[in-house]
Short mmCIF file of C-alpha atoms in Angstrom, two decimals:
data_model
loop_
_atom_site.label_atom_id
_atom_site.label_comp_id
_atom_site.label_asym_id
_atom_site.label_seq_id
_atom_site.Cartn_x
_atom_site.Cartn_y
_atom_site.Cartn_z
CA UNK A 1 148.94 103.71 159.09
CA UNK A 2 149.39 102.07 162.76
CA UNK A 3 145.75 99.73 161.48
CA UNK A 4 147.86 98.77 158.06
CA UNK A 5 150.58 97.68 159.39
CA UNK A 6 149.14 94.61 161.14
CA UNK A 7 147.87 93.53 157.47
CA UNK A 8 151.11 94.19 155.55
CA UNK A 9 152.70 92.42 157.98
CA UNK A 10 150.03 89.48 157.88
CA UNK A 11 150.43 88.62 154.15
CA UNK A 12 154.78 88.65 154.68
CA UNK A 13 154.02 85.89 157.18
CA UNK A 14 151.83 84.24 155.22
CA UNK A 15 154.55 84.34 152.02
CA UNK A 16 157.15 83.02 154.33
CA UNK A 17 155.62 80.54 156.73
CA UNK A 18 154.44 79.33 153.22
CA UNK A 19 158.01 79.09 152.01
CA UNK A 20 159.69 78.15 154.77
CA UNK A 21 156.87 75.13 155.32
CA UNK A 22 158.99 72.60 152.89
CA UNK A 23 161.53 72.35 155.43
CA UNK A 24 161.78 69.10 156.89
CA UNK A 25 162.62 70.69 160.26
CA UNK A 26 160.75 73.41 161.32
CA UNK A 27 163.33 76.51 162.64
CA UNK A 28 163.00 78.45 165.68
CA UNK A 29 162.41 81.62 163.13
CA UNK A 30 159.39 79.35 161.45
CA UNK A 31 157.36 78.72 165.05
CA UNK A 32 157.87 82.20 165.78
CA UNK A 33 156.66 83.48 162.20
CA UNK A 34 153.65 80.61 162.70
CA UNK A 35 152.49 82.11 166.27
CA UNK A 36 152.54 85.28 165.00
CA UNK A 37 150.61 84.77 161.87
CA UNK A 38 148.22 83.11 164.72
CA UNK A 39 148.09 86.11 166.19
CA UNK A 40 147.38 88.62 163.64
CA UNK A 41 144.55 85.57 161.97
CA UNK A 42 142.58 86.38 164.82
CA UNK A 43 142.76 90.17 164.37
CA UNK A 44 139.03 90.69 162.74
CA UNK A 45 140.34 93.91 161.13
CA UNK A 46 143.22 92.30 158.81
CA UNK A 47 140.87 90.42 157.70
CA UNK A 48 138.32 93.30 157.34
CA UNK A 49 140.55 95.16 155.41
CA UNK A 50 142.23 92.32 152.99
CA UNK A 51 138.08 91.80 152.15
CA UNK A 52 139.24 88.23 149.98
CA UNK A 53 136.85 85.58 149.00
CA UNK A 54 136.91 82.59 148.48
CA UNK A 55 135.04 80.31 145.76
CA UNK A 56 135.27 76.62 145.84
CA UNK A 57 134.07 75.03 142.38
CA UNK A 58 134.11 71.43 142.82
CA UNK A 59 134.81 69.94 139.27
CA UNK A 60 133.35 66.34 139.28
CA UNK A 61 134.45 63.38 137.78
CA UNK A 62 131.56 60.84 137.78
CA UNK A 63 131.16 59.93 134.08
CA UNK A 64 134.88 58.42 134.00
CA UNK A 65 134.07 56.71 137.46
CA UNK A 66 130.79 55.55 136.53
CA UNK A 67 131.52 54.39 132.86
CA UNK A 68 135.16 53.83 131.49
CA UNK A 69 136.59 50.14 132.86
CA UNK A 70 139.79 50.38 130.75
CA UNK A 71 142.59 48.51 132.04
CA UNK A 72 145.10 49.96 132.90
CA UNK A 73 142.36 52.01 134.97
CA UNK A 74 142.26 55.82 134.64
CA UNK A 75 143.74 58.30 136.96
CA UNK A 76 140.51 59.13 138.10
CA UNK A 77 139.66 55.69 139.20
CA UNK A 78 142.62 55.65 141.63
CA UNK A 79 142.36 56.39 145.19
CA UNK A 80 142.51 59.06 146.97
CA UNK A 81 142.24 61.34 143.21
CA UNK A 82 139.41 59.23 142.27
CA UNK A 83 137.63 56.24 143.05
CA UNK A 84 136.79 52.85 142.08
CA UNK A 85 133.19 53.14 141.61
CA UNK A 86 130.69 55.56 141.71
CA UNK A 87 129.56 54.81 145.01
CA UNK A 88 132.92 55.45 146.46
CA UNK A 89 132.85 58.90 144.68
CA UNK A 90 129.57 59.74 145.54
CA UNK A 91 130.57 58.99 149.05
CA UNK A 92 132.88 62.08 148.90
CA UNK A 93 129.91 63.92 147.69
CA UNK A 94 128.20 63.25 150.78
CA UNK A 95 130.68 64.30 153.07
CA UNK A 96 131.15 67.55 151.03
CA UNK A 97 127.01 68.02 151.99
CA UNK A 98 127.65 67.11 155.62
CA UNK A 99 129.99 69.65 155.54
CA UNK A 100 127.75 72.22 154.76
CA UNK A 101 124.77 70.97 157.57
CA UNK A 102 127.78 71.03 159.60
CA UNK A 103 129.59 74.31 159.10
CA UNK A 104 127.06 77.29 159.26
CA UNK A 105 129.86 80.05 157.10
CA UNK A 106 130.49 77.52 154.60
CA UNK A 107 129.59 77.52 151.02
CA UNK A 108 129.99 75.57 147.83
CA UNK A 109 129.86 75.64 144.38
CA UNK A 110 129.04 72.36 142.10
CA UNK A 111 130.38 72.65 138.29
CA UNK A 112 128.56 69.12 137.55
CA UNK A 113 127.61 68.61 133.54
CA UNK A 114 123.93 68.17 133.64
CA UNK A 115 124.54 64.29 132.01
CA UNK A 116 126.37 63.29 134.72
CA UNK A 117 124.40 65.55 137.69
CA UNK A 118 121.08 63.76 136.28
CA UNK A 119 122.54 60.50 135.95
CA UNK A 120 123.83 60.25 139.59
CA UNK A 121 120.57 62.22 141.07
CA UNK A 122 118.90 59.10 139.67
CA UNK A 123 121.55 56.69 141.10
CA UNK A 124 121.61 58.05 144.73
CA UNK A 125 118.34 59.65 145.55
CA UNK A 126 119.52 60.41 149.05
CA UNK A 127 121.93 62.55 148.00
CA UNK A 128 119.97 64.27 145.47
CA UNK A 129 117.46 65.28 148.29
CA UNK A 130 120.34 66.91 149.94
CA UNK A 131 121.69 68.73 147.34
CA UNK A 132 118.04 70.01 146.99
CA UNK A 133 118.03 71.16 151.06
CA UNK A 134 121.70 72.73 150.57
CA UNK A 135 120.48 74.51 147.66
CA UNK A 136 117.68 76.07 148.83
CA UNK A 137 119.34 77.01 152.62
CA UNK A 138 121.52 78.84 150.07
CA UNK A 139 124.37 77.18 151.21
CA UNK A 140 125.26 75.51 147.62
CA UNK A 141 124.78 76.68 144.41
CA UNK A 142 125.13 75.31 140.50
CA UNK A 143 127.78 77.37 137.86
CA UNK A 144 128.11 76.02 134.02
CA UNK A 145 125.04 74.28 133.32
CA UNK A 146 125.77 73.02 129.94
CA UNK A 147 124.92 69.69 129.20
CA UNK A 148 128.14 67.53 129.31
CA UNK A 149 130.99 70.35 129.86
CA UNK A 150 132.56 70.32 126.50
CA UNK A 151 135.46 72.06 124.48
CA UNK A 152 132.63 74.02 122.96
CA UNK A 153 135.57 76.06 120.55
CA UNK A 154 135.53 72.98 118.64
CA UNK A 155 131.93 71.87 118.70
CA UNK A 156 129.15 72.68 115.31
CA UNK A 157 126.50 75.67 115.48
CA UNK A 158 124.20 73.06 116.40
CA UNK A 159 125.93 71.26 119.40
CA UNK A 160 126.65 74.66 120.84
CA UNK A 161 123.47 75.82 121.15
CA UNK A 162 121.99 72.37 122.28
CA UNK A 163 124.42 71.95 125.09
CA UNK A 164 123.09 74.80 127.02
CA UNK A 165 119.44 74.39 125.53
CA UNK A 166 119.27 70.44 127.49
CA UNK A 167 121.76 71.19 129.99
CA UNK A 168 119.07 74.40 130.75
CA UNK A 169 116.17 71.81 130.77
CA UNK A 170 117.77 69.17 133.14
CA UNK A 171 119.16 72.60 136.32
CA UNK A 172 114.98 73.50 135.80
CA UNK A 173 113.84 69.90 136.33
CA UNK A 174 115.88 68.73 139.06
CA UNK A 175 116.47 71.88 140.74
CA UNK A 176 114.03 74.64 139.46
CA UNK A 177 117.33 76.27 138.68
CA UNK A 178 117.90 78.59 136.06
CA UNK A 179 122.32 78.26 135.76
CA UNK A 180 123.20 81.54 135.27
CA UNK A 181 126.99 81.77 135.77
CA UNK A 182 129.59 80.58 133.01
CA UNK A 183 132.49 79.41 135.10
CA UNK A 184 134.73 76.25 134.83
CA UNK A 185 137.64 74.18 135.21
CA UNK A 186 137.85 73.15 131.81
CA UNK A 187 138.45 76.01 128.49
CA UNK A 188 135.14 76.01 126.06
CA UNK A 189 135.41 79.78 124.94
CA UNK A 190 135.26 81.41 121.64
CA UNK A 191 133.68 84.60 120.32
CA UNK A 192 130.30 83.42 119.57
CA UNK A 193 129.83 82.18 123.28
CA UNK A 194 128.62 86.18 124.64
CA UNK A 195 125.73 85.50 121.94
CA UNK A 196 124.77 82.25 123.71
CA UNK A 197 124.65 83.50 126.99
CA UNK A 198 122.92 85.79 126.63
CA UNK A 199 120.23 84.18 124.46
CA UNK A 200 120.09 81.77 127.88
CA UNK A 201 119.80 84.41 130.53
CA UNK A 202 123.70 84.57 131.34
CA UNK A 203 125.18 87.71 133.90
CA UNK A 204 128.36 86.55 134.14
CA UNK A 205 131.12 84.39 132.84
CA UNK A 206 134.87 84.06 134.28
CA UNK A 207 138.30 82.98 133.13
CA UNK A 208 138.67 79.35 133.24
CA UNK A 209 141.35 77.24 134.84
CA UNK A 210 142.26 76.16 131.53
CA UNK A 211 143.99 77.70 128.72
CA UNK A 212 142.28 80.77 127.05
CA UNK A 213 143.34 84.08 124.93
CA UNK A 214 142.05 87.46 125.72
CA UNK A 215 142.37 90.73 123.37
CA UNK A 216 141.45 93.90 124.29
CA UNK A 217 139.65 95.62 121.73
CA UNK A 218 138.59 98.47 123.16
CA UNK A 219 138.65 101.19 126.28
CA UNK A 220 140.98 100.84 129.46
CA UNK A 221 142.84 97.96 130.81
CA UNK A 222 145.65 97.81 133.62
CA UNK A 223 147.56 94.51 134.90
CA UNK A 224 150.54 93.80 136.88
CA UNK A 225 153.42 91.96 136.09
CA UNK A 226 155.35 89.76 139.19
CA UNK A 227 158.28 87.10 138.49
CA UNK A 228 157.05 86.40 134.65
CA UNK A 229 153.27 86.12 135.66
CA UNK A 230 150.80 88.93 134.72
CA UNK A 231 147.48 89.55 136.71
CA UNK A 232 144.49 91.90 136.51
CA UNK A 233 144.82 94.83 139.38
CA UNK A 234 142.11 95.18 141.32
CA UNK A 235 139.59 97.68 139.96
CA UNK A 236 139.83 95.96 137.04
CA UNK A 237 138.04 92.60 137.95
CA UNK A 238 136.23 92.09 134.82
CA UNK A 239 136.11 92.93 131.30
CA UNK A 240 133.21 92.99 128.99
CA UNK A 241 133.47 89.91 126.90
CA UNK A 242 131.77 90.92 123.30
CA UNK A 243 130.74 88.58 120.68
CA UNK A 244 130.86 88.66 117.27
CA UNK A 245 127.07 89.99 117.33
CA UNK A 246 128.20 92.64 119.71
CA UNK A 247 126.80 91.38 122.72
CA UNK A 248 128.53 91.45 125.85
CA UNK A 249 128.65 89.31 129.21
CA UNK A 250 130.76 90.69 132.41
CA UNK A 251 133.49 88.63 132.37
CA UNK A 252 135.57 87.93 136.08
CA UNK A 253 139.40 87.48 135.25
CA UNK A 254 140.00 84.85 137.81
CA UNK A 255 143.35 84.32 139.53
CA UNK A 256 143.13 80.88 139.18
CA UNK A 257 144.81 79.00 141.90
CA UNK A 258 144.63 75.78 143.33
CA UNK A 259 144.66 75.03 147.03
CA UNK A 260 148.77 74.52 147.16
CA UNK A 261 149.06 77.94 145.45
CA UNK A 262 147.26 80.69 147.63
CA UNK A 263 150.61 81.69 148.59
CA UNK A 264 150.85 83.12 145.08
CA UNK A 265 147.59 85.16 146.35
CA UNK A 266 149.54 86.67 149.24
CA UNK A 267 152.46 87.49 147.13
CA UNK A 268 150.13 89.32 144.78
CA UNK A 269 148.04 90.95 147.84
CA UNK A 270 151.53 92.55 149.27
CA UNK A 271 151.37 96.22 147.83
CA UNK A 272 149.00 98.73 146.47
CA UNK A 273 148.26 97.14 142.99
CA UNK A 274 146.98 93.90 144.39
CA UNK A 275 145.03 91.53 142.89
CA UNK A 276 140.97 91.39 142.52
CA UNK A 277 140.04 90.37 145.90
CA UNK A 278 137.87 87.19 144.82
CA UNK A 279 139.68 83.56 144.24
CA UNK A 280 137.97 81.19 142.40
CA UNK A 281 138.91 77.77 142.74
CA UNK A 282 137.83 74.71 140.66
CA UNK A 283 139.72 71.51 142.26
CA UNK A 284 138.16 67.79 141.59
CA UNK A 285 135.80 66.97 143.92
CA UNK A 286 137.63 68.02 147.06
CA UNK A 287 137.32 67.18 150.23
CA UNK A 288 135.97 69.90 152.55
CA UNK A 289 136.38 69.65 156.44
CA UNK A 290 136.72 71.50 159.20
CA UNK A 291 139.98 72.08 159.54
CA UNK A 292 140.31 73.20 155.60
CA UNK A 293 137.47 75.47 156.56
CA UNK A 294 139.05 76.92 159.58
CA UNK A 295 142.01 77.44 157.92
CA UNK A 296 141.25 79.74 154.89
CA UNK A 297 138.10 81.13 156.98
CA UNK A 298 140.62 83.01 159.18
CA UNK A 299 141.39 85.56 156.12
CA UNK A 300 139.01 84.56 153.46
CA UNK A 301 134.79 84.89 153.36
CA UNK A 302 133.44 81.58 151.68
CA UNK A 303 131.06 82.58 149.66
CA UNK A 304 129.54 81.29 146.41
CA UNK A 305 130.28 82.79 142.96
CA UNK A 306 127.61 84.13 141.74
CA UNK A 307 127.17 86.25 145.18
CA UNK A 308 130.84 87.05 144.86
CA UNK A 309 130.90 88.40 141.31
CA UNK A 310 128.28 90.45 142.01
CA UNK A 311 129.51 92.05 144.88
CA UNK A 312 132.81 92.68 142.96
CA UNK A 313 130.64 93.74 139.78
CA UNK A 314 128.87 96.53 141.71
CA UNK A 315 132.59 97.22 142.91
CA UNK A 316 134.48 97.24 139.73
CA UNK A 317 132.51 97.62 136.77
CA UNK A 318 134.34 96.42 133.76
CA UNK A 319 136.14 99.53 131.74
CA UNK A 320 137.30 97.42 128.78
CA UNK A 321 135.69 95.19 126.23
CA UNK A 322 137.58 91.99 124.92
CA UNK A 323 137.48 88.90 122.95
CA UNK A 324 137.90 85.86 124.87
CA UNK A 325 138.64 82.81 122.77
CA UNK A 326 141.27 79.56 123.12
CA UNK A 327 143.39 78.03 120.62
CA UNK A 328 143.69 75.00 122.79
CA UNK A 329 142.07 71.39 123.12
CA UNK A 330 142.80 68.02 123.85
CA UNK A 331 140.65 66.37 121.10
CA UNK A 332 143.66 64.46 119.47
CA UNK A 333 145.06 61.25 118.72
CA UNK A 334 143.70 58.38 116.52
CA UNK A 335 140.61 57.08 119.07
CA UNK A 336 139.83 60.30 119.44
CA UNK A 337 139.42 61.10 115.87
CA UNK A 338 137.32 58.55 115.06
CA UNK A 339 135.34 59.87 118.20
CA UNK A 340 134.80 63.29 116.59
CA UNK A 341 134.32 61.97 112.84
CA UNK A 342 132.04 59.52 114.09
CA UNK A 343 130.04 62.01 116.11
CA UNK A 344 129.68 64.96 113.23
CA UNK A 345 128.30 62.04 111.11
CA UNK A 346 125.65 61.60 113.94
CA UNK A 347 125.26 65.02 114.20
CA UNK A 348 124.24 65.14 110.16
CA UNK A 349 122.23 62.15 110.59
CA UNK A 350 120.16 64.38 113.35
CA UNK A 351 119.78 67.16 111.65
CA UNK A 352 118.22 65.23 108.10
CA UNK A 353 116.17 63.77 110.26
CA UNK A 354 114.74 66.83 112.00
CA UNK A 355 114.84 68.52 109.00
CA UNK A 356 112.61 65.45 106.92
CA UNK A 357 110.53 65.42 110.44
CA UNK A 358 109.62 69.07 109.92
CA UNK A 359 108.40 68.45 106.43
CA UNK A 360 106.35 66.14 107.75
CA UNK A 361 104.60 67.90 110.13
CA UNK A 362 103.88 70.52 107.49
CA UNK A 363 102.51 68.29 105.13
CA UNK A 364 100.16 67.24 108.19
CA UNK A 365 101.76 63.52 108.84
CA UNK A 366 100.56 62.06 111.64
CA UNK A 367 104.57 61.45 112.97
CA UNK A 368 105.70 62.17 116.03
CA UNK A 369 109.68 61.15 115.88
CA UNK A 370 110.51 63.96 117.70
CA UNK A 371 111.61 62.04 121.54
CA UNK A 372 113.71 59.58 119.60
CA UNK A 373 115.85 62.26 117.90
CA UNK A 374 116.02 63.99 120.94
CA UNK A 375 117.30 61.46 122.14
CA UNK A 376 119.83 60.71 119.92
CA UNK A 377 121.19 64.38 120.07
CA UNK A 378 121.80 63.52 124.26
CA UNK A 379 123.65 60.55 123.34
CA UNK A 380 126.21 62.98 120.98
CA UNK A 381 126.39 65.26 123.19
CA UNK A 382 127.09 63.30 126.06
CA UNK A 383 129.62 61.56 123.85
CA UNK A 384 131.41 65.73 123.66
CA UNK A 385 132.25 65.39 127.19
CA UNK A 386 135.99 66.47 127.43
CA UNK A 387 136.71 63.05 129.31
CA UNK A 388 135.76 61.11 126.88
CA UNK A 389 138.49 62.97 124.17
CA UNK A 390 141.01 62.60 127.12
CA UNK A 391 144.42 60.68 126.16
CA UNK A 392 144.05 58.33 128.57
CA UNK A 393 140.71 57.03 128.20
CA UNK A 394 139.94 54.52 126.04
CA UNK A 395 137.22 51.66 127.02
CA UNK A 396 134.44 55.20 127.42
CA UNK A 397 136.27 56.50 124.07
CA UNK A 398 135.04 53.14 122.31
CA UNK A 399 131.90 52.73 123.89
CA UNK A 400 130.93 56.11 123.10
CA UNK A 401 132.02 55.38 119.26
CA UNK A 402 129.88 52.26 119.38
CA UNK A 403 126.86 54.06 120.31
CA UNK A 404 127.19 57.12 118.23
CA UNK A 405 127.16 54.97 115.27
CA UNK A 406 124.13 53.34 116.90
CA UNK A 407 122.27 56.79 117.13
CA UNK A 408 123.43 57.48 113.19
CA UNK A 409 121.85 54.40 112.09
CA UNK A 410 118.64 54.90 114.07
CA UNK A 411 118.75 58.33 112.54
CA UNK A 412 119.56 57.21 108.96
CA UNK A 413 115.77 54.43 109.24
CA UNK A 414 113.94 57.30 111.09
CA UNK A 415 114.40 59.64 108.15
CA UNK A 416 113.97 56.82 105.67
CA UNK A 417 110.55 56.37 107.02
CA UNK A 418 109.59 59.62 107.50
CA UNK A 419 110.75 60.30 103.55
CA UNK A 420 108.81 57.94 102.20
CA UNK A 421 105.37 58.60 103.72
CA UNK A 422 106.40 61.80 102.38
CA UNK A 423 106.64 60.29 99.02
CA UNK A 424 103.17 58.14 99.44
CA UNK A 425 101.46 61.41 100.30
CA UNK A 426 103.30 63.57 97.45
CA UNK A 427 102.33 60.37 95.06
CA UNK A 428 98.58 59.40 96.10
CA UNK A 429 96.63 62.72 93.81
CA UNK A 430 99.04 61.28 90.55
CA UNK A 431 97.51 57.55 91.29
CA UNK A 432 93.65 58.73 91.31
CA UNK A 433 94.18 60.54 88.29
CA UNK A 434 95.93 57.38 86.60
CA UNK A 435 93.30 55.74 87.82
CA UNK A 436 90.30 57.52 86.81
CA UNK A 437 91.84 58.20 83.37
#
């Protein structure tokens, strides 16, 4: 009891000095509160005991950097949010890197879509050589891994399946990764996702930032309820998230706060049914120094997710199974619209063409169209990216519009082609026998 009391009284001070820390003036009562939270930080037992860690998911924006010149510019071209260019914003990247060469405990996760990860390894070699080093010290480590990060709830059969088939292909070939974590910033759930990660060597997914829905459909579930908000209780860290096939994924139910809201973490930590211990965070692009290090270090491990999950997995096994879906997206609005119609006539285009290609091939063609359609298929579902569908964005919204109707029409001559060679073959016995007769 005499060993607890030192941690209950740790996480009041950190609710108040958090509260009282939007005063202007600091009180007397506030310095005192501050010195002593000083005092019990450097306790190694409070922190021992509390045993919170803490994931940092940094949620890039490069495509809107890189791509959209709209005027008025977007948010995420603004300083300090975003950045001009994308050498400004890879800039930031660096300094996240140094960061890690610099501090020895630290450790980082990187939700990049593999379109924009591939696209800036190419840009800025240097950096990519870094990332390489920080991934193999074990010091950094890759979560998502689908191709371009999109609403998937909302996407075809087809795009679903593709965006973690290429966004698989591009983690092996720059990284000799294999991205085996679901976690993100942005919502893209719905019950046919368990199926998919599984089929792609998935252990575990977690509860997005983002809006999402969660039904319990069967076995035991507790949470806690605190001024309107409800939270998991710790012991119950994940759920099994089951697909319509039946399979399931271990899936983390996050308390998902941002870096001005960890005082909601203490305020959940302050009695027995406390929150799961790990706090995943998925801010854009962040920076990371020392002193942001230093400061959460004091009662928080850094550690990266999948190492966290685990540890919490082996901890808290899941005792319920649950569908995990949303009803929410941000795919509206005229531009964007024409965006998605535009893009599921693509998609059709594709898929004749694939399908014409195939009967090709069996009829022994000598066509090999195979690399262009591919490539047509990366340029729709780049063009998913949840940016890109974003209010705000409109010169990327256009030019993506432009170049999906590109892809169709490419599409739309490759299958012509194909078809009638198909039609010369299926022909040519019908002309010797006219011709002998």
């Amino acid at each position: 009891m005499a060993r607890l009391f030192p941690t209950v009284l740790a996480v009041w001070l950190l609710l108040n000095v958090n509260s009282l820390s939007i005063a202007q003036e600091e009180e007397p009562e506030s310095n005192m509160m501050r010195q002593m939270l000083e005092q019990l930080k450097s306790d190694p037992y409070v922190k021992e005991h509390l045993g919170w860690m803490l994931v940092i998911g940094q949620h890039p924006m490069y495509l809107l950097i890189d791509e959209d010149r709209g005027e008025p510019p977007v948010g995420e071209r603004i300083p300090p949010w975003g950045a001009p260019n994308k050498e400004g914003y890879v800039a930031r990247v660096r300094r996240n890197l140094k960061s890690l060469d610099k501090i020895p405990q630290l450790r980082l996760n990187y939700q990049w879509s593999a379109v924009e990860l591939q696209s800036m390894c190419e840009s800025f070699p240097d950096v990519y050589e870094q990332m390489k080093k920080a991934y193999q010290k074990g010091s950094l480590d890759f979560v998502d891994g689908t191709y371009s990060q999109s609403h998937l709830q909302i996407l075809t059969s087809e795009s679903n399946w593709r965006q973690f088939e290429y966004g698989s292909e591009v983690y092996k070939k720059l990284f000799d990764k294999k991205v085996d974590v679901y976690a993100r910033q942005e919502t893209g759930l719905h019950m046919q996702v368990p199926q998919l990660l599984r089929q792609f060597g998935y252990k575990f997914a977690a509860m997005p930032a983002f809006h999402a829905a969660i039904q319990i459909v069967g076995g035991k579930f507790e949470m806690v309820a605190q001024e309107g908000r409800l939270e998991s209780v710790c012991g119950d860290d994940f759920v099994n998230w089951v697909g319509l096939d039946g399979s399931t994924v271990p899936f983390y139910l996050n308390v998902s706060l941002g870096w001005g809201n960890l005082r909601e973490a203490y305020e959940l930590q302050q009695d027995m049914y406390s929150a799961p211990k790990l706090f995943a965070i998925f801010p854009d692009m962040d920076e990371v120094e020392q002193d942001t290090f230093d400061e959460y270090y004091a009662l928080f491990d850094w550690v990266l997710l999948r190492d966290g999950l685990l540890k919490r997995y082996e901890a808290a096994p899941p005792r319920a199974k649950a569908q995990v879906y949303s009803y929410w997206s941000y795919q509206e609005g005229v531009w964007a619209e024409e965006l998605w119609r535009t893009m599921r006539k693509t998609e059709s285009a594709a898929l004749l063409a694939e399908q014409i290609l195939s009967m090709a091939k069996l009829a022994g063609l000598g066509v090999d169209k195979g690399d262009e359609i591919k490539e047509v298929w990366k340029t729709i579902l780049k063009s998913q990216h949840h940016d890109i569908s974003w209010l705000e964005v409109t010169d990327l919204k256009r030019k993506s519009i432009n170049r999906l109707q590109e892809a169709k029409e490419k599409c739309e001559k490759t299958a012509a082609e194909i078809a009638e060679k198909l039609v010369e073959k299926a022909l040519r016995p019908y002309c010797y026998y006219r011709t002998v007769f």
